[in-house]
Amino acid sequence: MNDEGIRQMNELADKLAVFGIQADVIISSPLERAKESAQIIADRIGYTEAITIDAIFLERNFGSLEGVRWNPELNLEDPKYQAESVSDLCNRAKKALSKYTFTDDINYTIYLTKILNNKCMTVFLSIVG
């Protein structure tokens, strides 16, 4: 993760800490930047358990467009790009979120997937119970 990404993740972690978020579980994709993000948040909110790493939380597969700068005119549903469809991505996300069953005494689960163009972070806070 570059310096700007680290700065942004620290800002997010500070906000979670200010709001008193105490996660019972943090789940990250296996991507290095997601694991780094998870560790920054864990450190800031005082999370001391092992961070769960699960490939089901990987970001969308962009096929032949992997690594190509975003262009809103591209139709990612076009089969020529071999990108993961929105439908497949949503089905995978549903499977990922239903994979983990928690008891009522678990309050917050943080799922970390990625930073997009070092500007936007995808973080899901699942509030249970």
CSV table of N, CA and C in Angstrom, one decimal:
chain,number,residue,atom,x,y,z
A,1,MET,N,0.9,-1.2,0.0
A,1,MET,CA,0.0,0.0,0.0
A,1,MET,C,0.9,1.2,0.0
A,2,ASN,N,0.6,2.2,-0.8
A,2,ASN,CA,1.4,3.4,-0.9
A,2,ASN,C,1.1,4.4,0.3
A,3,ASP,N,1.9,5.4,0.4
A,3,ASP,CA,1.7,6.3,1.6
A,3,ASP,C,0.4,6.9,1.7
A,4,GLU,N,-0.2,7.3,0.5
A,4,GLU,CA,-1.6,7.9,0.5
A,4,GLU,C,-2.6,6.9,1.0
A,5,GLY,N,-2.5,5.7,0.6
A,5,GLY,CA,-3.4,4.6,1.0
A,5,GLY,C,-3.3,4.4,2.5
A,6,ILE,N,-2.1,4.4,3.0
A,6,ILE,CA,-1.9,4.2,4.5
A,6,ILE,C,-2.5,5.4,5.2
A,7,ARG,N,-2.3,6.6,4.7
A,7,ARG,CA,-2.8,7.8,5.4
A,7,ARG,C,-4.4,7.7,5.4
A,8,GLN,N,-5.0,7.3,4.3
A,8,GLN,CA,-6.4,7.2,4.2
A,8,GLN,C,-6.9,6.1,5.2
A,9,MET,N,-6.2,5.0,5.2
A,9,MET,CA,-6.6,3.9,6.1
A,9,MET,C,-6.5,4.3,7.6
A,10,ASN,N,-5.5,5.0,7.9
A,10,ASN,CA,-5.3,5.5,9.3
A,10,ASN,C,-6.5,6.5,9.6
A,11,GLU,N,-6.9,7.3,8.7
A,11,GLU,CA,-8.0,8.2,8.9
A,11,GLU,C,-9.3,7.4,9.2
A,12,LEU,N,-9.5,6.4,8.4
A,12,LEU,CA,-10.7,5.5,8.6
A,12,LEU,C,-10.6,4.8,10.0
A,13,ALA,N,-9.5,4.3,10.3
A,13,ALA,CA,-9.3,3.6,11.5
A,13,ALA,C,-9.5,4.6,12.7
A,14,ASP,N,-9.0,5.8,12.6
A,14,ASP,CA,-9.3,6.8,13.6
A,14,ASP,C,-10.7,7.1,13.8
A,15,LYS,N,-11.5,7.1,12.7
A,15,LYS,CA,-13.0,7.4,12.8
A,15,LYS,C,-13.6,6.2,13.5
A,16,LEU,N,-13.2,5.0,13.2
A,16,LEU,CA,-13.8,3.8,13.8
A,16,LEU,C,-13.5,3.8,15.3
A,17,ALA,N,-12.3,4.2,15.7
A,17,ALA,CA,-11.9,4.3,17.1
A,17,ALA,C,-12.7,5.4,17.8
A,18,VAL,N,-12.9,6.5,17.2
A,18,VAL,CA,-13.6,7.6,17.8
A,18,VAL,C,-15.1,7.2,18.1
A,19,PHE,N,-15.7,6.4,17.2
A,19,PHE,CA,-17.0,6.0,17.4
A,19,PHE,C,-17.1,4.8,18.4
A,20,GLY,N,-15.9,4.3,18.8
A,20,GLY,CA,-15.9,3.2,19.8
A,20,GLY,C,-16.2,1.9,19.2
A,21,ILE,N,-16.0,1.7,17.9
A,21,ILE,CA,-16.2,0.4,17.3
A,21,ILE,C,-15.2,-0.6,17.8
A,22,GLN,N,-15.7,-1.6,18.4
A,22,GLN,CA,-14.8,-2.7,18.9
A,22,GLN,C,-15.3,-4.0,18.1
A,23,ALA,N,-14.5,-4.4,17.2
A,23,ALA,CA,-14.9,-5.6,16.4
A,23,ALA,C,-14.6,-6.9,17.1
A,24,ASP,N,-15.5,-7.8,17.0
A,24,ASP,CA,-15.3,-9.1,17.5
A,24,ASP,C,-14.6,-10.0,16.5
A,25,VAL,N,-14.7,-9.7,15.2
A,25,VAL,CA,-14.1,-10.4,14.1
A,25,VAL,C,-13.7,-9.5,13.0
A,26,ILE,N,-12.5,-9.6,12.5
A,26,ILE,CA,-12.1,-8.9,11.3
A,26,ILE,C,-11.7,-9.9,10.2
A,27,ILE,N,-12.3,-9.8,9.1
A,27,ILE,CA,-12.1,-10.7,8.0
A,27,ILE,C,-11.5,-9.9,6.8
A,28,SER,N,-10.5,-10.4,6.2
A,28,SER,CA,-9.8,-9.7,5.1
A,28,SER,C,-9.6,-10.7,3.9
A,29,SER,N,-9.6,-10.1,2.7
A,29,SER,CA,-9.2,-10.9,1.6
A,29,SER,C,-7.7,-11.1,1.7
A,30,PRO,N,-7.1,-12.1,0.9
A,30,PRO,CA,-5.7,-12.4,1.0
A,30,PRO,C,-4.8,-11.4,0.3
A,31,LEU,N,-5.3,-10.4,-0.3
A,31,LEU,CA,-4.5,-9.3,-1.0
A,31,LEU,C,-3.7,-8.6,0.1
A,32,GLU,N,-2.5,-8.3,-0.2
A,32,GLU,CA,-1.6,-7.7,0.8
A,32,GLU,C,-2.2,-6.3,1.2
A,33,ARG,N,-2.7,-5.5,0.4
A,33,ARG,CA,-3.2,-4.2,0.8
A,33,ARG,C,-4.4,-4.4,1.7
A,34,ALA,N,-5.2,-5.4,1.5
A,34,ALA,CA,-6.4,-5.6,2.3
A,34,ALA,C,-5.9,-6.1,3.7
A,35,LYS,N,-4.9,-7.0,3.7
A,35,LYS,CA,-4.3,-7.4,5.0
A,35,LYS,C,-3.7,-6.3,5.8
A,36,GLU,N,-3.0,-5.4,5.0
A,36,GLU,CA,-2.4,-4.2,5.7
A,36,GLU,C,-3.5,-3.3,6.3
A,37,SER,N,-4.5,-3.2,5.5
A,37,SER,CA,-5.6,-2.3,6.0
A,37,SER,C,-6.3,-2.9,7.2
A,38,ALA,N,-6.5,-4.2,7.2
A,38,ALA,CA,-7.1,-4.9,8.3
A,38,ALA,C,-6.2,-4.7,9.6
A,39,GLN,N,-4.9,-4.8,9.4
A,39,GLN,CA,-4.0,-4.7,10.6
A,39,GLN,C,-4.0,-3.3,11.1
A,40,ILE,N,-4.0,-2.3,10.2
A,40,ILE,CA,-4.1,-0.9,10.7
A,40,ILE,C,-5.4,-0.7,11.5
A,41,ILE,N,-6.5,-1.2,11.0
A,41,ILE,CA,-7.7,-1.0,11.8
A,41,ILE,C,-7.7,-1.8,13.1
A,42,ALA,N,-7.2,-3.0,13.0
A,42,ALA,CA,-7.1,-3.8,14.2
A,42,ALA,C,-6.3,-3.1,15.3
A,43,ASP,N,-5.1,-2.6,14.9
A,43,ASP,CA,-4.2,-1.9,15.8
A,43,ASP,C,-4.9,-0.7,16.5
A,44,ARG,N,-5.6,0.1,15.6
A,44,ARG,CA,-6.2,1.3,16.1
A,44,ARG,C,-7.4,1.1,17.0
A,45,ILE,N,-8.2,0.0,16.8
A,45,ILE,CA,-9.3,-0.2,17.6
A,45,ILE,C,-9.1,-1.2,18.8
A,46,GLY,N,-7.8,-1.6,18.9
A,46,GLY,CA,-7.5,-2.5,20.0
A,46,GLY,C,-7.9,-4.0,19.8
A,47,TYR,N,-8.0,-4.4,18.5
A,47,TYR,CA,-8.4,-5.8,18.2
A,47,TYR,C,-7.1,-6.6,18.4
A,48,THR,N,-7.2,-7.7,19.2
A,48,THR,CA,-6.0,-8.5,19.4
A,48,THR,C,-6.1,-9.9,18.9
A,49,GLU,N,-7.2,-10.3,18.4
A,49,GLU,CA,-7.4,-11.7,17.9
A,49,GLU,C,-6.7,-11.8,16.5
A,50,ALA,N,-6.6,-13.0,16.0
A,50,ALA,CA,-6.1,-13.2,14.7
A,50,ALA,C,-7.1,-12.7,13.6
A,51,ILE,N,-6.6,-12.0,12.6
A,51,ILE,CA,-7.4,-11.6,11.5
A,51,ILE,C,-7.7,-12.8,10.6
A,52,THR,N,-8.9,-13.0,10.3
A,52,THR,CA,-9.3,-14.1,9.4
A,52,THR,C,-9.0,-13.7,8.0
A,53,ILE,N,-8.3,-14.6,7.2
A,53,ILE,CA,-8.1,-14.3,5.8
A,53,ILE,C,-8.9,-15.3,5.0
A,54,ASP,N,-9.7,-14.8,4.1
A,54,ASP,CA,-10.6,-15.6,3.3
A,54,ASP,C,-10.6,-15.1,1.8
A,55,ALA,N,-10.3,-16.0,0.9
A,55,ALA,CA,-10.2,-15.6,-0.5
A,55,ALA,C,-11.6,-15.3,-1.1
A,56,ILE,N,-12.7,-15.7,-0.4
A,56,ILE,CA,-14.0,-15.4,-0.9
A,56,ILE,C,-14.3,-13.9,-0.9
A,57,PHE,N,-13.5,-13.2,-0.2
A,57,PHE,CA,-13.6,-11.7,-0.1
A,57,PHE,C,-12.7,-11.0,-1.1
A,58,LEU,N,-12.1,-11.7,-2.0
A,58,LEU,CA,-11.3,-11.0,-3.1
A,58,LEU,C,-12.2,-10.0,-3.9
A,59,GLU,N,-11.5,-9.0,-4.3
A,59,GLU,CA,-12.2,-8.0,-5.1
A,59,GLU,C,-12.7,-8.6,-6.5
A,60,ARG,N,-13.5,-7.9,-7.2
A,60,ARG,CA,-14.0,-8.3,-8.5
A,60,ARG,C,-12.9,-8.7,-9.4
A,61,ASN,N,-13.1,-9.8,-10.1
A,61,ASN,CA,-12.2,-10.2,-11.2
A,61,ASN,C,-12.5,-9.4,-12.4
A,62,PHE,N,-11.5,-8.6,-12.9
A,62,PHE,CA,-11.7,-7.8,-14.1
A,62,PHE,C,-11.3,-8.4,-15.4
A,63,GLY,N,-10.9,-9.7,-15.3
A,63,GLY,CA,-10.5,-10.4,-16.5
A,63,GLY,C,-9.3,-9.7,-17.2
A,64,SER,N,-9.5,-9.5,-18.6
A,64,SER,CA,-8.4,-8.9,-19.3
A,64,SER,C,-8.2,-7.5,-19.0
A,65,LEU,N,-9.1,-6.9,-18.2
A,65,LEU,CA,-9.0,-5.5,-17.9
A,65,LEU,C,-8.3,-5.3,-16.5
A,66,GLU,N,-7.8,-6.4,-15.9
A,66,GLU,CA,-7.1,-6.3,-14.7
A,66,GLU,C,-5.9,-5.4,-14.9
A,67,GLY,N,-5.8,-4.4,-14.0
A,67,GLY,CA,-4.7,-3.4,-14.0
A,67,GLY,C,-4.9,-2.3,-15.0
A,68,VAL,N,-5.9,-2.3,-15.8
A,68,VAL,CA,-6.2,-1.2,-16.7
A,68,VAL,C,-6.9,-0.1,-16.0
A,69,ARG,N,-6.5,1.2,-16.3
A,69,ARG,CA,-7.2,2.3,-15.6
A,69,ARG,C,-8.7,2.4,-15.9
A,70,TRP,N,-9.4,2.7,-14.9
A,70,TRP,CA,-10.9,2.7,-15.0
A,70,TRP,C,-11.4,3.6,-16.1
A,71,ASN,N,-12.3,3.2,-16.9
A,71,ASN,CA,-13.0,4.0,-17.9
A,71,ASN,C,-14.4,3.7,-17.8
A,72,PRO,N,-15.3,4.6,-17.5
A,72,PRO,CA,-16.7,4.4,-17.3
A,72,PRO,C,-17.4,3.9,-18.6
A,73,GLU,N,-16.8,4.1,-19.7
A,73,GLU,CA,-17.4,3.8,-21.0
A,73,GLU,C,-17.3,2.3,-21.3
A,74,LEU,N,-16.4,1.6,-20.5
A,74,LEU,CA,-16.2,0.2,-20.7
A,74,LEU,C,-17.4,-0.6,-20.2
A,75,ASN,N,-17.8,-1.6,-20.9
A,75,ASN,CA,-18.9,-2.4,-20.5
A,75,ASN,C,-18.3,-3.7,-19.9
A,76,LEU,N,-18.2,-3.8,-18.6
A,76,LEU,CA,-17.6,-4.9,-18.0
A,76,LEU,C,-18.4,-6.2,-18.1
A,77,GLU,N,-19.6,-6.1,-18.6
A,77,GLU,CA,-20.4,-7.3,-18.8
A,77,GLU,C,-20.2,-7.9,-20.2
A,78,ASP,N,-19.4,-7.2,-21.0
A,78,ASP,CA,-19.0,-7.7,-22.4
A,78,ASP,C,-18.2,-8.9,-22.2
A,79,PRO,N,-18.6,-10.1,-22.8
A,79,PRO,CA,-17.8,-11.3,-22.6
A,79,PRO,C,-16.4,-11.3,-23.1
A,80,LYS,N,-16.1,-10.3,-24.0
A,80,LYS,CA,-14.7,-10.3,-24.5
A,80,LYS,C,-13.7,-9.9,-23.4
A,81,TYR,N,-14.1,-9.3,-22.3
A,81,TYR,CA,-13.2,-8.9,-21.3
A,81,TYR,C,-13.0,-10.1,-20.2
A,82,GLN,N,-13.9,-11.0,-20.3
A,82,GLN,CA,-13.9,-12.2,-19.3
A,82,GLN,C,-13.8,-11.7,-17.9
A,83,ALA,N,-14.5,-10.6,-17.6
A,83,ALA,CA,-14.6,-10.1,-16.2
A,83,ALA,C,-15.7,-10.8,-15.5
A,84,GLU,N,-15.6,-10.8,-14.2
A,84,GLU,CA,-16.7,-11.4,-13.3
A,84,GLU,C,-17.9,-10.5,-13.5
A,85,SER,N,-19.1,-11.1,-13.8
A,85,SER,CA,-20.3,-10.3,-14.0
A,85,SER,C,-20.8,-9.7,-12.6
A,86,VAL,N,-21.6,-8.7,-12.7
A,86,VAL,CA,-22.1,-8.1,-11.5
A,86,VAL,C,-23.0,-9.2,-10.7
A,87,SER,N,-23.7,-9.9,-11.5
A,87,SER,CA,-24.5,-11.0,-10.9
A,87,SER,C,-23.6,-12.0,-10.2
A,88,ASP,N,-22.6,-12.4,-10.8
A,88,ASP,CA,-21.7,-13.4,-10.2
A,88,ASP,C,-21.0,-12.8,-8.9
A,89,LEU,N,-20.6,-11.5,-9.0
A,89,LEU,CA,-20.0,-10.8,-7.9
A,89,LEU,C,-21.0,-10.7,-6.7
A,90,CYS,N,-22.2,-10.4,-7.0
A,90,CYS,CA,-23.2,-10.3,-5.9
A,90,CYS,C,-23.5,-11.7,-5.3
A,91,ASN,N,-23.5,-12.7,-6.1
A,91,ASN,CA,-23.7,-14.1,-5.6
A,91,ASN,C,-22.6,-14.5,-4.7
A,92,ARG,N,-21.4,-14.1,-5.2
A,92,ARG,CA,-20.2,-14.4,-4.3
A,92,ARG,C,-20.2,-13.7,-3.0
A,93,ALA,N,-20.6,-12.4,-3.1
A,93,ALA,CA,-20.7,-11.6,-1.9
A,93,ALA,C,-21.7,-12.2,-0.9
A,94,LYS,N,-22.9,-12.6,-1.5
A,94,LYS,CA,-23.9,-13.2,-0.6
A,94,LYS,C,-23.4,-14.4,0.0
A,95,LYS,N,-22.7,-15.3,-0.8
A,95,LYS,CA,-22.1,-16.5,-0.2
A,95,LYS,C,-21.1,-16.2,0.9
A,96,ALA,N,-20.3,-15.2,0.6
A,96,ALA,CA,-19.2,-14.8,1.6
A,96,ALA,C,-19.8,-14.3,2.9
A,97,LEU,N,-20.9,-13.5,2.8
A,97,LEU,CA,-21.4,-13.0,4.0
A,97,LEU,C,-22.2,-14.0,4.8
A,98,SER,N,-22.8,-15.0,4.1
A,98,SER,CA,-23.6,-16.1,4.7
A,98,SER,C,-22.6,-17.2,5.2
A,99,LYS,N,-21.4,-17.2,4.8
A,99,LYS,CA,-20.5,-18.2,5.2
A,99,LYS,C,-20.2,-18.2,6.7
A,100,TYR,N,-20.2,-17.0,7.2
A,100,TYR,CA,-19.9,-16.8,8.6
A,100,TYR,C,-21.1,-16.7,9.5
A,101,THR,N,-21.3,-17.6,10.4
A,101,THR,CA,-22.5,-17.5,11.3
A,101,THR,C,-22.0,-17.1,12.7
A,102,PHE,N,-22.6,-16.1,13.2
A,102,PHE,CA,-22.1,-15.6,14.5
A,102,PHE,C,-23.3,-15.7,15.5
A,103,THR,N,-22.9,-15.7,16.8
A,103,THR,CA,-23.9,-15.7,17.8
A,103,THR,C,-24.3,-14.3,18.1
A,104,ASP,N,-25.4,-14.2,18.9
A,104,ASP,CA,-25.9,-12.9,19.2
A,104,ASP,C,-25.0,-12.0,20.0
A,105,ASP,N,-24.0,-12.6,20.6
A,105,ASP,CA,-23.1,-11.8,21.4
A,105,ASP,C,-21.9,-11.1,20.6
A,106,ILE,N,-21.9,-11.4,19.3
A,106,ILE,CA,-21.0,-10.7,18.4
A,106,ILE,C,-21.6,-9.4,17.9
A,107,ASN,N,-20.9,-8.3,18.1
A,107,ASN,CA,-21.5,-7.0,17.8
A,107,ASN,C,-21.1,-6.5,16.4
A,108,TYR,N,-19.8,-6.6,16.1
A,108,TYR,CA,-19.4,-6.0,14.8
A,108,TYR,C,-18.4,-7.0,14.1
A,109,THR,N,-18.6,-7.1,12.9
A,109,THR,CA,-17.7,-7.8,12.0
A,109,THR,C,-17.2,-6.9,11.0
A,110,ILE,N,-15.9,-6.8,10.8
A,110,ILE,CA,-15.4,-5.9,9.7
A,110,ILE,C,-14.8,-6.7,8.6
A,111,TYR,N,-15.3,-6.5,7.4
A,111,TYR,CA,-14.8,-7.2,6.2
A,111,TYR,C,-14.0,-6.2,5.4
A,112,LEU,N,-12.8,-6.5,5.1
A,112,LEU,CA,-12.0,-5.6,4.3
A,112,LEU,C,-11.7,-6.2,3.0
A,113,THR,N,-12.0,-5.5,1.9
A,113,THR,CA,-11.7,-6.0,0.6
A,113,THR,C,-10.6,-5.3,-0.2
A,114,LYS,N,-10.7,-4.0,-0.3
A,114,LYS,CA,-9.7,-3.3,-1.1
A,114,LYS,C,-9.8,-1.8,-1.0
A,115,ILE,N,-8.8,-1.2,-1.5
A,115,ILE,CA,-8.8,0.3,-1.7
A,115,ILE,C,-8.8,0.4,-3.2
A,116,LEU,N,-9.7,1.2,-3.7
A,116,LEU,CA,-9.9,1.4,-5.2
A,116,LEU,C,-9.3,2.7,-5.6
A,117,ASN,N,-8.2,2.7,-6.4
A,117,ASN,CA,-7.5,3.8,-6.9
A,117,ASN,C,-7.1,4.7,-5.7
A,118,ASN,N,-6.8,4.1,-4.6
A,118,ASN,CA,-6.3,4.9,-3.4
A,118,ASN,C,-7.3,6.0,-3.0
A,119,LYS,N,-8.5,5.9,-3.4
A,119,LYS,CA,-9.5,6.9,-3.0
A,119,LYS,C,-10.7,6.4,-2.2
A,120,CYS,N,-11.0,5.2,-2.5
A,120,CYS,CA,-12.3,4.6,-1.9
A,120,CYS,C,-12.0,3.3,-1.3
A,121,MET,N,-12.4,3.1,-0.1
A,121,MET,CA,-12.2,1.9,0.6
A,121,MET,C,-13.5,1.1,0.8
A,122,THR,N,-13.5,-0.1,0.5
A,122,THR,CA,-14.7,-0.9,0.7
A,122,THR,C,-14.5,-1.6,2.1
A,123,VAL,N,-15.4,-1.2,3.0
A,123,VAL,CA,-15.4,-1.8,4.3
A,123,VAL,C,-16.8,-2.1,4.7
A,124,PHE,N,-17.1,-3.3,5.1
A,124,PHE,CA,-18.5,-3.6,5.5
A,124,PHE,C,-18.5,-3.8,7.0
A,125,LEU,N,-19.3,-3.1,7.7
A,125,LEU,CA,-19.5,-3.4,9.1
A,125,LEU,C,-20.8,-4.1,9.2
A,126,SER,N,-20.8,-5.3,9.7
A,126,SER,CA,-22.0,-6.1,9.8
A,126,SER,C,-22.4,-6.1,11.3
A,127,ILE,N,-23.5,-5.5,11.6
A,127,ILE,CA,-24.0,-5.4,12.9
A,127,ILE,C,-25.0,-6.5,13.2
A,128,VAL,N,-24.6,-7.4,14.2
A,128,VAL,CA,-25.4,-8.6,14.5
A,128,VAL,C,-25.9,-8.4,15.9
A,129,GLY,N,-27.1,-8.8,16.1
A,129,GLY,CA,-27.7,-8.8,17.5
A,129,GLY,C,-28.1,-7.5,18.0
